[in-house]
CSV table of C-alpha atoms and ligand atoms in Angstrom, one decimal:
chain,number,residue,atom,x,y,z
A,1,MET,CA,-26.1,46.2,-24.3
A,2,LEU,CA,-28.7,49.0,-23.6
A,3,LYS,CA,-32.3,48.1,-24.6
A,4,ASP,CA,-33.8,50.5,-27.7
A,5,LYS,CA,-36.2,51.9,-25.2
A,6,LEU,CA,-35.5,51.8,-21.3
A,7,ALA,CA,-38.2,52.0,-18.4
A,8,ILE,CA,-37.5,54.3,-16.1
A,9,LEU,CA,-39.3,54.6,-12.8
A,10,LEU,CA,-39.2,57.8,-11.1
A,11,ILE,CA,-40.2,57.9,-7.7
A,12,ASP,CA,-40.8,61.8,-6.6
A,13,ASP,CA,-43.4,63.7,-4.9
A,14,ASP,CA,-42.3,67.1,-6.4
A,15,GLU,CA,-44.0,67.9,-9.7
A,16,VAL,CA,-41.4,70.5,-10.5
A,17,ASP,CA,-38.4,68.3,-10.0
A,18,ARG,CA,-40.1,65.7,-11.8
A,19,LEU,CA,-40.7,68.0,-14.8
A,20,ALA,CA,-37.0,68.7,-14.4
A,21,ILE,CA,-35.5,65.6,-14.8
A,22,LYS,CA,-38.1,64.5,-17.6
A,23,ARG,CA,-37.0,67.5,-19.2
A,24,GLU,CA,-33.0,66.5,-18.7
A,25,LEU,CA,-33.7,62.8,-19.7
A,26,LYS,CA,-35.4,63.9,-23.1
A,27,LYS,CA,-32.2,65.9,-23.9
A,28,THR,CA,-30.0,62.7,-23.5
A,29,GLN,CA,-29.5,60.3,-26.4
A,30,LEU,CA,-31.2,57.9,-24.4
A,31,SER,CA,-35.0,56.7,-25.7
A,32,VAL,CA,-36.7,56.4,-22.2
A,33,ASP,CA,-40.1,55.5,-21.2
A,34,ILE,CA,-40.8,57.2,-17.7
A,35,CYS,CA,-43.4,55.8,-15.3
A,36,GLU,CA,-43.8,58.3,-12.5
A,37,VAL,CA,-44.5,57.6,-8.8
A,38,THR,CA,-45.4,60.4,-6.2
A,39,THR,CA,-45.4,58.1,-2.8
A,40,GLY,CA,-43.6,55.6,-1.1
A,41,ASN,CA,-46.5,53.3,-0.8
A,42,GLN,CA,-47.1,53.1,-4.4
A,43,VAL,CA,-43.3,52.1,-5.2
A,44,ILE,CA,-43.4,48.5,-4.0
A,45,LYS,CA,-46.8,48.0,-5.7
A,46,THR,CA,-45.7,49.4,-9.0
A,47,LEU,CA,-42.4,47.5,-8.9
A,48,ASN,CA,-44.1,44.4,-8.4
A,49,GLU,CA,-46.5,45.0,-11.3
A,50,GLN,CA,-43.9,46.3,-13.7
A,51,TYR,CA,-40.4,45.8,-15.0
A,52,PHE,CA,-38.0,48.7,-14.9
A,53,GLU,CA,-34.3,49.0,-16.4
A,54,VAL,CA,-33.6,51.8,-14.0
A,55,ILE,CA,-35.2,53.2,-10.7
A,56,LEU,CA,-34.7,56.8,-10.1
A,57,LEU,CA,-35.8,58.0,-6.4
A,58,ASP,CA,-36.1,61.4,-4.6
A,59,TYR,CA,-34.4,60.3,-0.9
A,60,SER,CA,-36.5,62.9,0.9
A,61,LEU,CA,-40.1,61.7,0.0
A,62,PRO,CA,-42.7,62.8,2.8
A,63,GLY,CA,-43.6,60.2,5.4
A,64,SER,CA,-41.1,57.9,4.1
A,65,ASN,CA,-37.1,57.2,5.2
A,66,GLY,CA,-35.5,57.2,1.9
A,67,LEU,CA,-32.8,54.6,3.4
A,68,GLU,CA,-35.6,52.2,4.6
A,69,LEU,CA,-37.5,52.4,1.2
A,70,ILE,CA,-34.1,51.6,-0.3
A,71,LYS,CA,-33.7,48.5,1.6
A,72,SER,CA,-37.6,47.5,0.9
A,73,ILE,CA,-36.9,47.7,-2.7
A,74,LYS,CA,-33.7,45.3,-2.2
A,75,SER,CA,-35.3,43.0,0.0
A,76,LEU,CA,-37.9,42.2,-2.9
A,77,GLY,CA,-35.0,40.9,-4.5
A,78,ILE,CA,-35.4,43.3,-7.4
A,79,LYS,CA,-31.9,43.5,-8.9
A,80,ARG,CA,-32.4,46.8,-11.0
A,81,PRO,CA,-30.0,49.7,-10.6
A,82,LEU,CA,-31.2,52.4,-8.4
A,83,ILE,CA,-29.9,56.0,-8.6
A,84,VAL,CA,-30.8,58.3,-5.9
A,85,LEU,CA,-31.7,62.0,-6.2
A,86,THR,CA,-30.6,63.5,-3.0
A,87,GLY,CA,-31.0,67.3,-1.9
A,88,GLN,CA,-28.2,69.5,-1.5
A,89,GLY,CA,-26.2,68.9,1.7
A,90,ASP,CA,-27.4,65.4,1.6
A,91,GLU,CA,-24.0,64.0,0.3
A,92,GLU,CA,-23.0,62.7,3.7
A,93,ILE,CA,-25.9,60.0,3.7
A,94,ALA,CA,-24.7,59.3,-0.3
A,95,VAL,CA,-22.1,56.5,1.7
A,96,GLU,CA,-25.1,54.8,3.5
A,97,ILE,CA,-27.2,55.0,0.4
A,98,MET,CA,-24.4,53.1,-1.5
A,99,LYS,CA,-23.8,50.8,1.4
A,100,VAL,CA,-27.7,49.4,1.1
A,101,GLY,CA,-27.4,48.7,-2.5
A,102,ALA,CA,-28.1,52.1,-4.5
A,103,ALA,CA,-26.0,52.2,-7.9
A,104,ASP,CA,-25.1,55.6,-7.5
A,105,TYR,CA,-26.6,59.1,-6.4
A,106,ILE,CA,-27.2,62.5,-8.0
A,107,CYS,CA,-27.5,65.6,-6.0
A,108,LYS,CA,-30.9,67.2,-7.5
A,109,ASN,CA,-30.0,70.9,-8.0
A,110,LYS,CA,-26.9,69.5,-9.9
A,111,VAL,CA,-29.1,67.2,-12.4
A,112,SER,CA,-28.2,67.8,-16.0
A,113,SER,CA,-28.8,65.7,-19.0
A,114,ASP,CA,-25.1,64.4,-19.2
A,115,LEU,CA,-24.8,63.4,-15.6
A,116,LEU,CA,-28.0,61.6,-16.1
A,117,GLU,CA,-26.9,59.6,-19.1
A,118,LYS,CA,-24.2,59.0,-17.7
A,119,ALA,CA,-25.3,57.5,-14.3
A,120,ILE,CA,-27.9,55.5,-16.1
A,121,ILE,CA,-25.5,54.1,-18.6
A,122,ASN,CA,-22.8,53.4,-15.9
A,123,ALA,CA,-25.6,52.0,-13.4
A,124,ILE,CA,-27.0,49.6,-16.1
A,125,LYS,CA,-23.7,48.1,-17.3
A,126,VAL,CA,-22.5,47.8,-13.6
A,127,ASN,CA,-25.8,45.9,-12.9
A,128,GLN,CA,-25.4,43.9,-15.9
A,129,ALA,CA,-21.9,42.8,-14.9
A,130,GLU,CA,-23.4,42.2,-11.4
A,131,LEU,CA,-26.0,40.0,-12.8
A,132,GLU,CA,-23.4,38.0,-15.0
A,133,ILE,CA,-21.1,37.6,-11.8
A,134,GLU,CA,-24.3,36.3,-10.0
A,135,LYS,CA,-25.2,33.8,-12.8
A,136,ALA,CA,-21.5,32.5,-12.8
A,137,ASN,CA,-21.5,32.6,-9.0
A,138,GLN,CA,-25.0,30.3,-9.4
A,139,ARG,CA,-23.1,27.9,-11.9
A,140,ILE,CA,-20.1,27.5,-9.6
A,141,LYS,CA,-22.1,26.8,-7.0
A,142,GLU,CA,-24.4,24.2,-8.9
A,143,THR,CA,-21.0,22.7,-10.3
A,144,ASN,CA,-19.7,22.4,-6.6
A,145,LYS,CA,-22.6,20.6,-5.6
A,146,ILE,CA,-22.7,18.0,-8.3
A,147,LEU,CA,-19.0,17.8,-7.7
A,148,PHE,CA,-19.8,17.1,-3.9
A,149,ILE,CA,-22.1,14.4,-4.7
A,150,ARG,CA,-19.9,12.9,-7.1
A,151,ASN,CA,-17.1,12.5,-4.8
A,152,GLN,CA,-19.2,11.4,-2.2
A,153,GLU,CA,-20.2,8.4,-4.8
A,154,LEU,CA,-16.7,8.0,-5.6
A,155,GLN,CA,-15.7,7.6,-2.1
A,156,LYS,CA,-18.4,5.1,-1.6
A,157,GLN,CA,-17.4,3.3,-4.6
A,158,LYS,CA,-13.9,3.4,-3.3
A,159,GLU,CA,-14.8,1.5,-0.2
A,160,GLN,CA,-16.6,-0.7,-2.0
A,161,ILE,CA,-13.5,-1.8,-3.9
A,162,ASN,CA,-11.6,-1.7,-1.0
A,163,ILE,CA,-13.8,-3.9,0.9
A,164,GLN,CA,-14.1,-6.4,-2.6
A,165,ASN,CA,-10.2,-6.1,-2.7
A,166,LEU,CA,-9.9,-7.4,1.0
A,167,GLN,CA,-12.4,-10.3,0.1
A,168,LEU,CA,-10.4,-10.9,-2.9
A,169,LYS,CA,-6.9,-10.9,-1.3
A,170,ARG,CA,-8.4,-13.4,1.4
A,171,ALA,CA,-9.8,-15.7,-1.3
A,172,TYR,CA,-6.4,-15.6,-3.1
A,173,ASN,CA,-4.5,-16.3,0.0
A,174,LEU,CA,-6.9,-19.1,0.6
A,175,LYS,CA,-6.3,-20.4,-3.1
A,176,SER,CA,-2.8,-20.5,-2.6
A,177,GLN,CA,-2.6,-21.9,0.9
A,178,PHE,CA,-5.0,-24.6,-0.5
A,179,LEU,CA,-2.7,-25.3,-3.5
A,180,ALA,CA,0.2,-25.4,-1.3
A,181,ASN,CA,-1.3,-28.0,1.4
A,182,MET,CA,-2.8,-30.0,-1.8
A,183,SER,CA,0.3,-30.3,-3.8
A,184,HIS,CA,2.1,-31.4,-0.5
A,185,GLU,CA,-0.5,-34.2,0.4
A,186,TRP,CA,-0.3,-35.6,-3.3
A,187,ARG,CA,3.5,-35.9,-3.1
A,188,THR,CA,3.4,-38.5,-0.2
A,189,PRO,CA,1.2,-41.2,-2.1
A,190,LEU,CA,2.9,-40.5,-5.3
A,191,ASN,CA,6.2,-41.1,-3.9
A,192,SER,CA,5.0,-44.3,-2.4
A,193,ILE,CA,3.6,-45.4,-5.9
A,194,MET,CA,7.0,-44.6,-7.8
A,195,GLY,CA,9.3,-46.2,-4.8
A,196,PHE,CA,7.2,-49.6,-4.9
A,197,SER,CA,7.2,-49.4,-8.9
A,198,GLN,CA,10.7,-49.0,-8.3
A,199,LEU,CA,10.8,-51.8,-6.5
A,200,LEU,CA,8.8,-53.9,-9.1
A,201,LEU,CA,11.1,-53.0,-11.4
A,202,ASN,CA,13.8,-54.6,-9.7
A,203,GLN,CA,12.3,-58.2,-9.3
A,204,PRO,CA,13.9,-60.6,-11.9
A,205,SER,CA,10.9,-62.5,-12.7
A,206,LEU,CA,9.1,-59.4,-14.6
A,207,SER,CA,7.9,-60.5,-18.4
A,208,PRO,CA,9.2,-57.5,-20.7
A,209,GLU,CA,5.2,-57.0,-20.7
A,210,GLN,CA,5.1,-56.0,-17.2
A,211,ILE,CA,8.3,-54.0,-17.3
A,212,ASP,CA,6.8,-52.0,-19.6
A,213,ILE,CA,3.6,-51.5,-17.7
A,214,VAL,CA,5.9,-50.4,-14.7
A,215,GLN,CA,8.2,-48.4,-16.5
A,216,ARG,CA,5.0,-46.3,-17.7
A,217,ILE,CA,3.7,-46.0,-14.2
A,218,LEU,CA,7.0,-44.6,-13.2
A,219,LYS,CA,7.2,-42.2,-16.4
A,220,ASN,CA,3.5,-41.1,-15.7
A,221,GLY,CA,4.5,-40.8,-11.7
A,222,GLN,CA,7.5,-38.6,-12.6
A,223,ASN,CA,5.2,-35.9,-15.1
A,224,LEU,CA,3.0,-36.1,-12.1
A,225,LEU,CA,5.3,-35.3,-9.7
A,226,THR,CA,7.1,-32.2,-11.8
A,227,MET,CA,3.5,-30.8,-12.0
A,228,ILE,CA,2.9,-30.9,-8.5
A,229,ASP,CA,6.5,-29.4,-8.0
A,230,GLU,CA,5.4,-26.6,-10.1
A,231,ILE,CA,2.0,-25.9,-8.2
A,232,LEU,CA,4.1,-26.1,-5.4
A,233,ASP,CA,6.7,-23.6,-6.1
A,234,TYR,CA,4.0,-21.3,-7.9
A,235,SER,CA,2.1,-20.8,-4.6
A,236,LYS,CA,5.2,-20.6,-2.6
A,237,LEU,CA,6.4,-17.9,-5.2
A,238,GLU,CA,2.9,-16.2,-4.8
A,239,SER,CA,2.5,-16.1,-1.2
A,240,GLY,CA,6.5,-15.0,-0.7
A,241,THR,CA,7.4,-18.0,1.2
A,242,PHE,CA,9.9,-19.4,-1.6
A,243,ASN,CA,13.2,-20.0,0.3
A,244,VAL,CA,16.6,-18.6,-1.1
A,245,ASN,CA,20.3,-19.5,-0.1
A,246,TYR,CA,22.7,-17.5,-1.4
A,247,GLU,CA,26.2,-19.3,-1.9
A,248,GLU,CA,29.3,-19.5,-3.9
A,249,PHE,CA,29.6,-22.5,-6.2
A,250,ASN,CA,30.9,-23.8,-9.6
A,251,LEU,CA,28.5,-23.2,-12.3
A,252,GLU,CA,30.0,-25.7,-14.8
A,253,PHE,CA,29.3,-28.4,-12.4
A,254,LEU,CA,25.8,-27.6,-11.4
A,255,VAL,CA,25.1,-26.9,-15.2
A,256,LYS,CA,26.3,-30.3,-16.3
A,257,LEU,CA,25.3,-32.0,-13.5
A,258,THR,CA,21.7,-30.8,-14.5
A,259,VAL,CA,21.8,-31.7,-18.1
A,260,GLU,CA,22.9,-35.4,-17.1
A,261,GLU,CA,20.0,-35.8,-14.8
A,262,LEU,CA,17.5,-34.9,-17.8
A,263,ARG,CA,19.6,-37.1,-20.4
A,264,SER,CA,17.0,-39.9,-20.3
A,265,LEU,CA,14.3,-37.6,-21.3
A,266,SER,CA,16.2,-36.8,-24.4
A,267,LEU,CA,17.2,-40.4,-24.9
A,268,ILE,CA,13.8,-41.7,-25.0
A,269,LYS,CA,13.1,-39.2,-27.8
A,270,ASN,CA,16.2,-39.6,-29.6
A,271,ILE,CA,17.2,-36.2,-29.3
A,272,ASP,CA,20.8,-34.9,-29.0
A,273,LEU,CA,21.4,-33.1,-26.0
A,274,LYS,CA,24.6,-31.3,-25.6
A,275,VAL,CA,26.5,-28.6,-23.5
A,276,ASP,CA,28.3,-25.9,-24.9
A,277,TYR,CA,30.1,-24.1,-21.9
A,278,GLN,CA,32.1,-21.2,-22.7
A,279,LEU,CA,32.7,-19.6,-19.1
A,280,VAL,CA,36.4,-19.4,-18.2
A,281,ASP,CA,35.6,-18.2,-14.6
A,282,SER,CA,33.1,-20.7,-13.2
A,283,LEU,CA,32.7,-19.6,-9.8
A,284,VAL,CA,29.5,-17.5,-9.0
A,285,PHE,CA,27.6,-16.7,-5.7
A,286,LEU,CA,23.9,-17.2,-6.4
A,287,ASP,CA,21.0,-19.9,-5.5
A,288,GLN,CA,22.1,-23.3,-6.8
A,289,ASN,CA,18.4,-24.8,-6.3
A,290,LEU,CA,16.7,-21.6,-8.0
A,291,LEU,CA,19.3,-21.8,-10.9
A,292,LYS,CA,19.0,-25.7,-11.1
A,293,ARG,CA,15.3,-25.2,-11.5
A,294,ILE,CA,15.6,-22.8,-14.2
A,295,ILE,CA,17.7,-25.2,-15.9
A,296,VAL,CA,15.3,-27.9,-15.7
A,297,ASN,CA,12.2,-25.9,-16.5
A,298,LEU,CA,13.8,-24.7,-19.8
A,299,VAL,CA,15.8,-27.9,-20.8
A,300,SER,CA,12.6,-30.2,-20.2
A,301,ASN,CA,10.5,-27.7,-22.4
A,302,ALA,CA,13.1,-27.6,-24.9
A,303,ILE,CA,12.9,-31.4,-25.2
A,304,LYS,CA,9.4,-31.6,-24.8
A,305,PHE,CA,8.4,-29.5,-27.3
A,306,THR,CA,11.0,-31.1,-30.1
A,307,PRO,CA,10.1,-33.9,-31.8
A,308,SER,CA,13.4,-34.6,-33.5
A,309,GLY,CA,16.8,-32.7,-33.6
A,310,ASN,CA,18.8,-31.5,-31.3
A,311,VAL,CA,18.8,-29.1,-27.7
A,312,THR,CA,22.0,-27.2,-26.8
A,313,VAL,CA,22.7,-25.5,-23.4
A,314,LYS,CA,25.0,-23.0,-24.1
A,315,VAL,CA,26.7,-21.0,-21.1
A,316,PHE,CA,28.9,-17.7,-21.7
A,317,SER,CA,29.6,-14.6,-20.4
A,318,THR,CA,27.9,-11.2,-21.5
A,319,GLU,CA,28.6,-7.4,-20.2
A,320,GLY,CA,28.6,-6.1,-16.8
A,321,GLU,CA,30.0,-9.5,-15.3
A,322,LYS,CA,27.0,-11.2,-16.3
A,323,ILE,CA,26.5,-14.9,-17.2
A,324,ALA,CA,23.9,-16.2,-20.0
A,325,ILE,CA,22.5,-19.6,-20.1
A,326,ALA,CA,20.8,-20.2,-23.6
A,327,VAL,CA,19.0,-23.2,-24.4
A,328,LYS,CA,18.4,-23.6,-28.0
A,329,ASP,CA,16.5,-26.2,-29.7
A,330,THR,CA,15.0,-27.5,-32.9
A,331,GLY,CA,11.6,-28.0,-32.1
A,332,ILE,CA,7.7,-26.8,-32.8
A,333,GLY,CA,8.4,-22.9,-32.2
A,334,ILE,CA,6.4,-20.4,-30.8
A,335,PRO,CA,4.1,-18.2,-32.8
A,336,SER,CA,4.9,-14.5,-32.4
A,337,GLU,CA,1.8,-13.4,-31.3
A,338,LYS,CA,2.0,-15.8,-28.5
A,339,ILE,CA,5.6,-15.0,-27.2
A,340,ASN,CA,4.8,-12.3,-24.3
A,341,SER,CA,2.0,-14.6,-23.2
A,342,ILE,CA,3.6,-17.7,-22.4
A,343,PHE,CA,5.4,-16.4,-19.3
A,344,GLN,CA,2.2,-15.8,-17.6
A,345,ALA,CA,0.8,-18.3,-15.4
A,346,PHE,CA,-1.5,-21.2,-17.0
A,347,GLU,CA,-0.5,-19.7,-20.4
A,348,GLN,CA,-0.1,-22.6,-23.1
A,349,VAL,CA,0.2,-22.1,-27.1
A,350,ASP,CA,-2.0,-24.8,-27.3
A,351,GLN,CA,-4.7,-24.5,-24.7
A,352,SER,CA,-7.2,-27.0,-25.9
A,353,LEU,CA,-8.1,-30.2,-23.9
A,354,THR,CA,-6.8,-32.5,-26.9
A,355,ARG,CA,-3.4,-30.9,-26.8
A,356,LYS,CA,-0.4,-33.2,-27.4
A,357,TYR,CA,1.9,-31.8,-24.7
A,358,THR,CA,1.0,-32.4,-21.3
A,359,GLY,CA,1.9,-29.8,-18.4
A,360,THR,CA,0.4,-27.3,-16.0
A,361,GLY,CA,1.4,-24.0,-17.8
A,362,LEU,CA,3.1,-22.9,-15.0
A,363,GLY,CA,6.9,-23.6,-15.6
A,364,LEU,CA,7.8,-20.3,-17.5
A,365,ALA,CA,5.8,-18.2,-15.2
A,366,ILE,CA,7.5,-19.6,-12.5
A,367,THR,CA,10.9,-19.7,-14.3
A,368,LYS,CA,10.4,-16.1,-15.1
A,369,SER,CA,9.6,-15.5,-11.1
A,370,LEU,CA,13.1,-17.1,-10.2
A,371,VAL,CA,15.0,-15.4,-12.8
A,372,ASN,CA,13.7,-12.0,-11.4
A,373,MET,CA,14.9,-12.9,-7.8
A,374,LEU,CA,18.3,-13.6,-9.0
A,375,GLN,CA,17.8,-10.1,-10.6
A,376,GLY,CA,18.3,-11.7,-14.2
A,377,LYS,CA,16.2,-11.1,-17.3
A,378,ILE,CA,14.7,-13.9,-19.7
A,379,SER,CA,14.2,-13.5,-23.3
A,380,VAL,CA,12.9,-16.0,-26.3
A,381,ILE,CA,13.6,-15.9,-29.8
A,382,SER,CA,11.7,-18.3,-31.9
A,383,GLU,CA,10.2,-19.2,-35.3
A,384,VAL,CA,7.5,-22.0,-35.9
A,385,ASN,CA,9.0,-25.6,-37.0
A,386,LYS,CA,12.6,-24.0,-36.9
A,387,GLY,CA,12.8,-23.9,-32.9
A,388,SER,CA,13.4,-21.6,-30.2
A,389,ILE,CA,16.3,-20.2,-27.9
A,390,PHE,CA,15.8,-19.3,-24.3
A,391,ILE,CA,18.2,-16.8,-22.9
A,392,VAL,CA,18.5,-16.0,-19.3
A,393,GLU,CA,21.1,-13.4,-17.9
A,394,ILE,CA,22.1,-12.7,-14.6
A,395,PRO,CA,24.7,-11.1,-12.6
A,396,ARG,CA,27.4,-13.6,-11.4
A,397,LYS,CA,27.1,-12.2,-8.1
A,398,ILE,CA,24.1,-11.6,-6.2
A,399,ASN,CA,23.5,-7.9,-5.0
A,400,MET,CA,22.0,-8.4,-1.7
A,401,ASN,CA,20.9,-4.9,-1.2
A,402,ASP,CA,18.6,-5.2,-3.8
A,403,SER,CA,17.1,-8.4,-3.1
B,1,ADP,P1,3.9,-26.0,-20.0
B,1,ADP,O1,5.3,-26.6,-20.6
B,1,ADP,O2,3.5,-26.6,-18.8
B,1,ADP,O3,2.6,-26.0,-20.7
B,1,ADP,P2,5.3,-23.6,-19.4
B,1,ADP,O4,4.8,-22.3,-18.7
B,1,ADP,O5,6.4,-24.0,-19.2
B,1,ADP,O6,4.0,-24.6,-19.4
B,1,ADP,O7,5.3,-23.0,-21.3
B,1,ADP,C1,4.2,-22.5,-21.5
B,1,ADP,C2,4.0,-22.7,-22.9
B,1,ADP,O8,5.0,-22.1,-24.1
B,1,ADP,C3,4.0,-24.0,-23.3
B,1,ADP,O9,2.7,-24.8,-23.4
B,1,ADP,C4,4.5,-24.1,-24.7
B,1,ADP,O10,3.3,-23.8,-25.8
B,1,ADP,C5,5.3,-23.0,-24.8
B,1,ADP,N1,6.5,-23.2,-24.9
B,1,ADP,C6,7.6,-23.2,-23.8
B,1,ADP,N2,8.8,-23.6,-24.1
B,1,ADP,C7,9.0,-23.8,-25.6
B,1,ADP,C8,9.6,-24.6,-26.4
B,1,ADP,N3,11.1,-24.7,-26.0
B,1,ADP,N4,9.2,-24.6,-27.8
B,1,ADP,C9,7.9,-24.2,-28.0
B,1,ADP,N5,6.9,-23.9,-27.2
B,1,ADP,C10,7.5,-23.9,-25.9
């Protein structure tokens, strides 16, 4: 965009030449305001005092070197287009002039209004474009600076997070180690309490009241032992020290034996505990211990959370050489909004201290990890006050390459 009136600085010692330039400028479409300077010495002073859109400079000013004068104008940081007026035969130095930053040059004896107008408009446009580029470059530089600083800050934060991560990991490992050690230590005295209670129960001299008390000691001891085992399993799973041992075994035998071991729990609550075994081929290649823990966890939960009715363990085959173990109960059910969280460690539907059902909240988290170790999946369908079905689906044979 050109200004309405262009301020032009005309530097030339020759009055005739200046008149000629002014005459030609007047003939152009441009509206100009010309300031005339006749010596090199006045140039810098005038440029410092006034603003010009364009500078027209006579290359051969007496007493000053044209090239040096252009250089000193440029060194002042004056970024105005500079058009140099050269004499005849000065074309060779034109290259030098352009090199030191002139926008254009015009041979004096070829000056015409047309040429001047074109040169001035062109020089202003180029100058405006250059200034825009410079501004853009400046903005990029500033953005780069900010980015560099942010990057440094991010790097620092990353280092801090790494340190905190290490500390957390260390604390986490310590906690797991502590849990593993403590649960191991708790087992020894508890086993002796239970062993002595068992011995006491076998005494013929006990009154019915005493038998009831000892049975309670035994039952609570058993509960405590289950919880300690869960904590131990959980810490082993977390630290990756859970031992696995794959072998071929009869699944029907394992399921029925495990369910029988849990029957006493269902008898106390008068719950009908059944097995619906539908597999034709019972041979599987898995870890017996893992599978047994999964069944124990699910069946004991089903009995625990069922006030009355029945619990059924159904074993059947599913697509792709897989077996499914479904544990169905007619218990309290699980609210739909809690279905996903119950598989997380320490999550219980009732988290209150006055809750009716005891437990660590680790059973399902452990079960899920064990099912994963067996390359299987666990899912649940439940309805509050109607009951729940936990379904475990696992391959019949573990693929050793995937584990
Ligand atoms: P815990 O039994 O020690 O509380 P679990 O991890 O085994 O911990 O189970 C988590 C929670 O899931 C239980 O506290 C209970 O709220 C819910 N839950 C698990 N199994 C059943 C079930 N069969 N019926 C109803 N709720 C269940």
